[in-house]
Short mmCIF file of C-alpha atoms (C1' of nucleotides) in Angstrom, two decimals:
data_model
loop_
_atom_site.label_atom_id
_atom_site.label_comp_id
_atom_site.label_asym_id
_atom_site.label_seq_id
_atom_site.Cartn_x
_atom_site.Cartn_y
_atom_site.Cartn_z
CA UNK A 13 20.83 -1.62 -7.99
CA UNK A 14 19.48 -4.92 -6.93
CA UNK A 15 19.95 -8.53 -8.08
CA UNK A 16 17.37 -8.50 -10.57
CA UNK A 17 18.44 -5.27 -12.02
CA UNK A 18 22.05 -6.05 -12.24
CA UNK A 19 21.22 -9.57 -13.93
CA UNK A 20 18.92 -7.72 -16.55
CA UNK A 21 21.67 -5.22 -17.39
CA UNK A 22 24.51 -7.81 -17.52
CA UNK A 23 22.19 -10.19 -19.48
CA UNK A 24 21.64 -7.46 -21.91
CA UNK A 25 25.13 -6.64 -22.63
CA UNK A 26 25.94 -10.46 -23.73
CA UNK A 27 22.63 -11.32 -25.23
CA UNK A 28 21.66 -8.79 -27.99
CA UNK A 29 18.60 -10.73 -28.69
CA UNK A 30 17.42 -10.25 -25.34
CA UNK A 31 18.25 -6.75 -25.05
CA UNK A 32 16.04 -6.02 -28.09
CA UNK A 33 13.27 -8.26 -26.71
CA UNK A 34 13.23 -7.35 -23.04
CA UNK A 35 11.01 -4.27 -23.33
CA UNK A 36 8.71 -6.71 -25.47
CA UNK A 37 7.78 -8.35 -22.14
CA UNK A 38 9.79 -11.08 -22.00
CA UNK A 39 8.83 -12.58 -18.58
CA UNK A 40 10.19 -15.96 -18.66
CA UNK A 41 13.30 -14.95 -18.05
CA UNK A 42 12.59 -13.40 -14.45
CA UNK A 43 11.81 -16.77 -13.33
CA UNK A 44 15.29 -17.94 -12.89
CA UNK A 45 16.12 -14.77 -11.34
CA UNK A 46 13.27 -15.49 -8.65
CA UNK A 47 14.68 -19.03 -7.96
CA UNK A 48 18.11 -17.75 -7.49
CA UNK A 49 17.08 -15.11 -4.68
CA UNK A 50 14.67 -17.60 -3.13
CA UNK A 51 17.63 -19.65 -2.91
CA UNK A 52 20.12 -17.26 -1.67
CA UNK A 53 17.45 -15.70 0.91
CA UNK A 54 17.16 -19.38 2.01
CA UNK A 55 20.85 -19.53 2.86
CA UNK A 56 21.65 -22.04 -0.11
CA UNK A 57 24.57 -22.41 -1.98
CA UNK A 58 24.31 -24.04 -5.21
CA UNK A 59 25.83 -27.22 -4.07
CA UNK A 60 23.90 -27.42 -0.98
CA UNK A 61 20.81 -27.21 -2.83
CA UNK A 62 21.85 -29.61 -5.23
CA UNK A 63 22.45 -32.21 -2.51
CA UNK A 64 18.89 -31.72 -1.18
CA UNK A 65 17.66 -32.45 -4.64
CA UNK A 66 19.65 -35.33 -5.62
CA UNK A 67 21.65 -33.55 -8.26
CA UNK A 68 24.61 -31.22 -8.76
CA UNK A 69 25.34 -27.49 -8.83
CA UNK A 70 25.67 -27.36 -12.61
CA UNK A 71 22.13 -28.55 -12.78
CA UNK A 72 20.85 -26.04 -10.20
CA UNK A 73 22.67 -23.41 -12.16
CA UNK A 74 21.19 -24.64 -15.27
CA UNK A 75 17.69 -24.20 -13.89
CA UNK A 76 18.38 -20.55 -12.70
CA UNK A 77 19.89 -19.47 -16.15
CA UNK A 78 17.42 -21.26 -18.44
CA UNK A 79 14.27 -21.30 -16.46
CA UNK A 80 12.43 -20.97 -19.56
CA UNK A 81 13.10 -24.57 -20.72
CA UNK A 82 12.64 -26.44 -17.87
CA UNK A 83 9.72 -28.88 -16.59
CA UNK A 84 6.96 -27.83 -14.33
CA UNK A 85 7.91 -30.57 -11.93
CA UNK A 86 11.56 -29.43 -11.65
CA UNK A 87 10.22 -26.17 -10.89
CA UNK A 88 8.26 -27.60 -8.17
CA UNK A 89 11.06 -29.61 -6.58
CA UNK A 90 13.33 -26.90 -6.61
CA UNK A 91 10.79 -24.68 -4.49
CA UNK A 92 9.81 -27.51 -2.47
CA UNK A 93 13.55 -28.01 -1.13
CA UNK A 94 13.66 -24.39 -0.19
CA UNK A 95 10.30 -24.57 1.45
CA UNK A 96 8.43 -22.58 -0.93
CA UNK A 97 5.40 -22.91 -3.10
CA UNK A 98 5.41 -22.24 -6.93
CA UNK A 99 2.24 -20.69 -7.88
CA UNK A 100 1.06 -20.70 -11.63
CA UNK A 101 -1.59 -18.66 -12.94
CA UNK A 102 -3.00 -17.63 -16.05
CA UNK A 103 -4.48 -14.08 -16.92
CA UNK B 18 -20.57 -27.68 -9.09
CA UNK B 19 -18.32 -26.13 -11.03
CA UNK B 20 -15.86 -28.09 -14.03
CA UNK B 21 -12.67 -27.62 -11.25
CA UNK B 22 -14.87 -29.38 -8.79
CA UNK B 23 -16.11 -31.79 -11.05
CA UNK B 24 -12.78 -32.70 -12.23
CA UNK B 25 -11.40 -32.92 -8.96
CA UNK B 26 -14.03 -35.42 -7.88
CA UNK B 27 -13.48 -37.20 -10.90
CA UNK B 28 -10.01 -37.71 -10.12
CA UNK B 29 -10.16 -38.35 -6.51
CA UNK B 30 -12.53 -41.22 -7.72
CA UNK B 31 -10.12 -42.92 -10.07
CA UNK B 32 -6.85 -41.77 -8.55
CA UNK B 33 -6.66 -43.14 -4.70
CA UNK B 34 -3.18 -41.58 -4.61
CA UNK B 35 -4.30 -38.18 -5.76
CA UNK B 36 -7.53 -38.23 -3.38
CA UNK B 37 -4.98 -39.25 -0.26
CA UNK B 38 -3.01 -36.10 -0.95
CA UNK B 39 -5.04 -33.80 -2.08
CA UNK B 40 -5.79 -32.07 1.07
CA UNK B 41 -2.17 -31.93 1.69
CA UNK B 42 -2.08 -29.28 -0.96
CA UNK B 43 -1.02 -30.91 -4.53
CA UNK B 44 -1.78 -27.54 -6.56
CA UNK B 45 -0.03 -28.96 -9.46
CA UNK B 46 -3.00 -30.69 -10.97
CA UNK B 47 -5.53 -27.51 -10.89
CA UNK B 48 -3.03 -26.03 -13.64
CA UNK B 49 -4.49 -28.37 -16.32
CA UNK B 50 -7.95 -27.46 -15.14
CA UNK B 51 -7.03 -23.58 -15.17
CA UNK B 52 -5.81 -24.02 -19.06
CA UNK B 53 -9.01 -26.20 -19.95
CA UNK B 54 -11.06 -23.61 -18.58
CA UNK B 55 -9.27 -20.59 -20.00
CA UNK B 56 -9.46 -22.29 -23.35
CA UNK B 57 -13.26 -22.85 -23.26
CA UNK B 58 -13.88 -19.57 -22.08
CA UNK B 59 -11.54 -18.21 -25.17
CA UNK B 60 -14.23 -20.35 -27.20
CA UNK B 61 -11.58 -22.68 -28.36
CA UNK B 62 -12.36 -26.51 -29.09
CA UNK B 63 -9.08 -28.57 -28.54
CA UNK B 64 -8.84 -28.87 -32.29
CA UNK B 65 -8.98 -25.31 -32.61
CA UNK B 66 -6.26 -24.58 -30.37
CA UNK B 67 -3.87 -27.36 -31.90
CA UNK B 68 -4.40 -25.90 -35.22
CA UNK B 69 -3.25 -22.36 -33.61
CA UNK B 70 -0.03 -24.21 -31.96
CA UNK B 71 0.80 -26.20 -35.03
CA UNK B 72 0.20 -29.30 -33.31
CA UNK B 73 -2.98 -32.10 -32.60
CA UNK B 74 -5.89 -31.90 -30.44
CA UNK B 75 -4.08 -35.41 -28.66
CA UNK B 76 -1.54 -32.93 -27.42
CA UNK B 77 -3.87 -30.44 -26.10
CA UNK B 78 -5.66 -32.93 -24.02
CA UNK B 79 -2.28 -34.34 -22.92
CA UNK B 80 -1.33 -30.74 -21.68
CA UNK B 81 -4.60 -30.08 -19.71
CA UNK B 82 -4.56 -33.52 -18.26
CA UNK B 83 -0.62 -33.95 -17.24
CA UNK B 84 -0.18 -30.30 -16.82
CA UNK B 85 2.39 -31.13 -14.10
CA UNK B 86 5.06 -32.61 -16.47
CA UNK B 87 4.99 -30.47 -19.18
CA UNK B 88 7.64 -27.64 -20.22
CA UNK B 89 7.52 -24.18 -19.17
CA UNK B 90 7.84 -22.91 -22.71
CA UNK B 91 4.55 -25.24 -23.72
CA UNK B 92 2.72 -23.49 -21.02
CA UNK B 93 3.99 -20.24 -22.52
CA UNK B 94 2.67 -20.99 -26.22
CA UNK B 95 -0.57 -22.50 -24.80
CA UNK B 96 -1.55 -19.27 -22.79
CA UNK B 97 0.00 -17.18 -25.84
CA UNK B 98 -2.35 -18.81 -28.05
CA UNK B 99 -5.02 -17.81 -26.07
CA UNK B 100 -3.98 -14.35 -25.68
CA UNK B 101 -3.30 -14.90 -22.19
CA UNK B 102 -0.32 -14.62 -20.23
CA UNK B 103 1.30 -17.12 -17.61
CA UNK B 104 2.67 -15.88 -14.22
CA UNK B 105 4.79 -17.82 -12.33
CA UNK B 106 5.65 -16.58 -8.70
CA UNK B 107 7.29 -18.34 -5.71
CA UNK B 108 6.14 -17.74 -2.21
"C1'" DC C 28 -31.48 -44.40 -30.66
"C1'" DG C 29 -27.75 -42.76 -34.21
"C1'" DC C 30 -24.77 -39.13 -35.88
"C1'" DC C 31 -21.48 -35.79 -35.63
"C1'" DT C 32 -18.20 -33.04 -32.51
"C1'" DT C 33 -15.57 -33.09 -28.85
"C1'" DG C 34 -12.42 -34.87 -26.07
"C1'" DT C 35 -9.02 -39.14 -24.34
"C1'" DT C 36 -5.95 -42.76 -24.57
"C1'" DC C 37 -2.39 -45.47 -26.65
"C1'" DA C 38 1.99 -46.53 -29.47
"C1'" DC C 39 5.53 -45.02 -31.50
"C1'" DT C 40 9.24 -41.50 -33.47
"C1'" DT C 41 11.33 -37.22 -32.77
"C1'" DA C 42 12.78 -33.68 -29.98
"C1'" DT C 43 14.34 -31.66 -25.80
"C1'" DT C 44 15.52 -31.92 -20.57
"C1'" DT C 45 18.27 -33.62 -16.98
"C1'" DG C 46 22.31 -36.14 -14.80
"C1'" DT C 47 26.86 -36.18 -14.51
"C1'" DT C 48 31.64 -34.80 -15.12
"C1'" DA C 49 34.94 -31.83 -15.87
"C1'" DA C 50 36.94 -27.45 -17.14
"C1'" DC C 51 36.59 -22.78 -16.60
"C1'" DA C 52 35.21 -17.96 -14.53
"C1'" DT C 53 33.82 -15.48 -10.78
"C1'" DT C 54 33.97 -13.73 -5.81
"C1'" DC C 55 35.58 -13.18 -1.38
"C1'" DG C 56 38.83 -13.20 2.68
"C1'" DC C 57 43.21 -13.34 3.64
"C1'" DG D 17 47.80 -11.59 -5.58
"C1'" DC D 18 46.68 -16.38 -3.99
"C1'" DG D 19 43.71 -19.55 -2.60
"C1'" DA D 20 39.45 -21.52 -1.67
"C1'" DA D 21 34.64 -21.29 -2.22
"C1'" DT D 22 31.03 -20.12 -5.37
"C1'" DG D 23 28.99 -20.31 -9.52
"C1'" DT D 24 28.80 -20.85 -15.02
"C1'" DT D 25 29.36 -23.55 -19.31
"C1'" DA D 26 30.08 -27.52 -22.36
"C1'" DA D 27 29.55 -32.18 -23.64
"C1'" DC D 28 27.89 -36.71 -23.56
"C1'" DA D 29 24.34 -40.76 -22.15
"C1'" DA D 30 20.02 -41.23 -20.16
"C1'" DA D 31 15.32 -39.89 -18.99
"C1'" DT D 32 11.18 -37.94 -20.58
"C1'" DA D 33 8.15 -34.62 -22.94
"C1'" DA D 34 6.29 -33.35 -27.70
"C1'" DG D 35 4.61 -34.67 -32.54
"C1'" DT D 36 1.75 -37.68 -34.62
"C1'" DG D 37 -2.01 -41.19 -35.76
"C1'" DA D 38 -5.24 -44.07 -34.87
"C1'" DA D 39 -8.48 -46.01 -32.20
"C1'" DC D 40 -12.02 -45.13 -28.96
"C1'" DA D 41 -14.99 -42.74 -25.13
"C1'" DA D 42 -18.17 -38.89 -23.79
"C1'" DG D 43 -21.57 -35.27 -25.10
"C1'" DG D 44 -25.03 -32.91 -27.51
"C1'" DC D 45 -28.65 -32.75 -30.85
"C1'" DG D 46 -31.57 -34.17 -34.78
#
DNA sequence: CGCCTTGTTCACTTATTTGTTAACATTCGC
DNA sequence: GCGAATGTTAACAAATAAGTGAACAAGGCG
């Protein structure tokens, strides 16, 4: 079971509403997990990334766990600090 | 010249900083244009879409022209009202 | 041109996110 | 288990986006 699967199961067990709606297509949630995985694979702790972004690790944690209510520009900054790019498409 | 090209040229002519940075890869700007094109192809005027989103046409205009500093959830709502889905990836 | 629709911008208020600190939880190595 | 590093959550102030109304600009169409 990979990180994404684990995170989903964990959230399902602690958030009944999420569990109920997951199969209906709540995609937003996954973004935070993608961000977190990108950060880890780039070898950053939340604190290290926070420093690069001139903020604090608590803010990083908030981004990764509530990625549906963040600003697009915040998303861009986060990705840029990892040397990655955010791609937004509409389909 | 399509809408995207036209919009880029217009902004280049009125926003020197944008013009200077465009070729460096400022992708964010394009999102607003994508949204606007999606709205048009779905046959919505700003006012009609605004009504669906319980807001006003001025808000729609703001979203389409300043799409880099909007909330992700706003983006989702906008797309959902058009029967489309926003996809965010990191690469 | 003159009129109507569409679209943009501004100013103001309200709602929400972000920065920050501190407390708490979790994970990992010893 | 214990301690240290990593990660999460809550609360508050400060910054910023969204809601709104009105004035203005641009685009068709008669």
